[in-house]
């Protein structure tokens, strides 16, 4: 069995560490690969390589950097099917989901292709007599990215295309659970013409992460993952003087107004609560119908559809719901379902007793639907990160908004209604970073920026779009004065090029 090493200087490198992790196919529970877990010394070698490549890449004109991005975009398109299969075999998500995440990642590369336009500075002429003032954005140097298992291609693509296009070099530490797709994409970037050392991958665990957070040559860290780890990354990274953005966990509510089209709502909930087995930071995990009648009608429409979800591995093209990522995650989700029952929530659809012939050791959980969940219950408060939807009945629209605003997380939310007034009030007042109106998963397009509020984000910057450009550059502002008086040609020594 091959052991996945690191990617540095446009080549695979085994590193010097002898620690390894196992990569497991979640559909079967079988070990399908192994990856090296970097030592502090391995991280140092890779960061130093990135730092050596940084001045040359920063001096490369943005239009030339953009040319690499154009090539890279074409290669990602061409290799989408191959990348999706590799991704699904380690993550477990359906092939349409895997292709979808690659397509969303490609959008960020397309955004990065516009870097000459995005880096244009500002100029103020004559701020005082003979004095002009102008600002430019310059790259930071080495930027590190630390990413989660749930979007092994897309989340890294939120980071490095913008960082690299801005003139930085990059060291990516992907999730140890599904790192192979990143390694293949690294090869494509090299094929696209990226100079050695500009994009590097270090495989590893906490040892590698801590080494990146402490390394003096790492200027900035982009993190996406759980809130507990994100808080740690933010405090350790910023205590070391680095710029840090940490996008974290979530609990996303979808408000169902009495006038909403419930067929449309249940379509939206099937996709947003159960798609990718609920392992999305923008998954809807709480439906909030307003009024008892809306709630009864919603549960009636939704329950049969949840029961009918096709649970199968990604190799079955009719699969709608694949396995969750690991045994640990499987047990974690089961324990929340048990807690929900103990606390008195009503389990309308119980997806626990699922067994697929030939996949008995896989981590499959069918769709679960809880009704009459209350805000004090752990299944409401905590991120479960599985195919479990809770219905919390709200007596009024105001109660629904209050519920969302009081929750510690603030990543995404949505309202379904035909009433423009309610919709406008909702997006204006709700304390959440990304809001959908009749759109269940309001993930911004790449030229806007992605990010939550409250405990869903530590740091100031959202990711990709102009926020990504700001995060990955430092502003420099010049004030210049030139003596007045136009010289005539006779005052120049033309041959020596000197002013006389
Ligand atoms: P995770 O926090 O366990 O891991 C994320 C990264 O941190 C991985 O690379 C991992 O190796 C590293 N890590 C794990 N434990 C560490 C430790 N003790 N010290 C240092 N580094 C450590 O997250 P996950 O389980 O891979 O991903 C799921 C989480 O990510 C969910 O909470 C989800 O909401 C969140 N997420 C958030 C967003 C967002 O944009 N807000 C997007 C995707 C996923």
mmCIF file of C-alpha atoms in Angstrom, residues 25-27 79-104 150-154 181 274-277 280 310-323 364:
data_model
loop_
_atom_site.group_PDB
_atom_site.id
_atom_site.type_symbol
_atom_site.label_atom_id
_atom_site.label_comp_id
_atom_site.label_asym_id
_atom_site.label_seq_id
_atom_site.Cartn_x
_atom_site.Cartn_y
_atom_site.Cartn_z
ATOM 1 C CA UNK A 25 -13.264 4.122 2.828
ATOM 2 C CA UNK A 26 -16.329 5.091 4.912
ATOM 3 C CA UNK A 27 -18.625 2.946 2.761
ATOM 4 C CA UNK A 79 -10.091 16.161 -14.752
ATOM 5 C CA UNK A 80 -13.341 16.698 -12.847
ATOM 6 C CA UNK A 81 -14.608 13.107 -13.186
ATOM 7 C CA UNK A 82 -11.320 11.591 -12.083
ATOM 8 C CA UNK A 83 -11.037 14.010 -9.144
ATOM 9 C CA UNK A 84 -14.648 13.383 -8.091
ATOM 10 C CA UNK A 85 -14.131 9.601 -7.972
ATOM 11 C CA UNK A 86 -10.990 9.971 -5.913
ATOM 12 C CA UNK A 87 -12.754 12.385 -3.574
ATOM 13 C CA UNK A 88 -15.850 10.205 -3.109
ATOM 14 C CA UNK A 89 -13.790 7.080 -2.479
ATOM 15 C CA UNK A 90 -12.297 8.696 0.636
ATOM 16 C CA UNK A 91 -15.116 11.014 1.705
ATOM 17 C CA UNK A 92 -18.124 8.870 0.756
ATOM 18 C CA UNK A 93 -20.292 11.607 -0.749
ATOM 19 C CA UNK A 94 -22.255 10.940 -3.930
ATOM 20 C CA UNK A 95 -20.574 11.656 -7.270
ATOM 21 C CA UNK A 96 -22.921 14.560 -8.109
ATOM 22 C CA UNK A 97 -22.003 16.112 -4.732
ATOM 23 C CA UNK A 98 -18.291 15.589 -5.411
ATOM 24 C CA UNK A 99 -18.563 17.111 -8.896
ATOM 25 C CA UNK A 100 -20.580 19.968 -7.428
ATOM 26 C CA UNK A 101 -17.871 20.844 -4.923
ATOM 27 C CA UNK A 102 -15.187 20.783 -7.616
ATOM 28 C CA UNK A 103 -17.352 23.078 -9.765
ATOM 29 C CA UNK A 104 -17.725 25.534 -6.855
ATOM 30 C CA UNK A 150 -16.013 17.622 4.491
ATOM 31 C CA UNK A 151 -15.050 19.491 1.304
ATOM 32 C CA UNK A 152 -11.591 18.094 0.605
ATOM 33 C CA UNK A 153 -11.343 19.828 -2.785
ATOM 34 C CA UNK A 154 -13.528 22.933 -2.481
ATOM 35 C CA UNK A 181 -7.647 14.612 -3.999
ATOM 36 C CA UNK A 274 -29.519 15.394 4.088
ATOM 37 C CA UNK A 275 -27.262 16.179 1.092
ATOM 38 C CA UNK A 276 -23.654 15.125 1.740
ATOM 39 C CA UNK A 277 -25.078 13.240 4.771
ATOM 40 C CA UNK A 280 -21.781 20.616 5.410
ATOM 41 C CA UNK A 310 -31.877 6.205 -0.962
ATOM 42 C CA UNK A 311 -28.930 5.352 1.282
ATOM 43 C CA UNK A 312 -26.088 3.778 -0.711
ATOM 44 C CA UNK A 313 -22.374 4.094 -1.484
ATOM 45 C CA UNK A 314 -21.263 6.553 -4.150
ATOM 46 C CA UNK A 315 -20.656 3.698 -6.592
ATOM 47 C CA UNK A 316 -24.460 3.266 -6.813
ATOM 48 C CA UNK A 317 -25.606 6.074 -9.143
ATOM 49 C CA UNK A 318 -29.034 6.200 -7.459
ATOM 50 C CA UNK A 319 -27.495 7.030 -4.047
ATOM 51 C CA UNK A 320 -28.866 10.138 -2.342
ATOM 52 C CA UNK A 321 -27.188 9.661 1.015
ATOM 53 C CA UNK A 322 -23.709 8.211 1.475
ATOM 54 C CA UNK A 323 -21.949 7.197 4.693
ATOM 55 C CA UNK A 364 -24.265 4.612 6.971
#
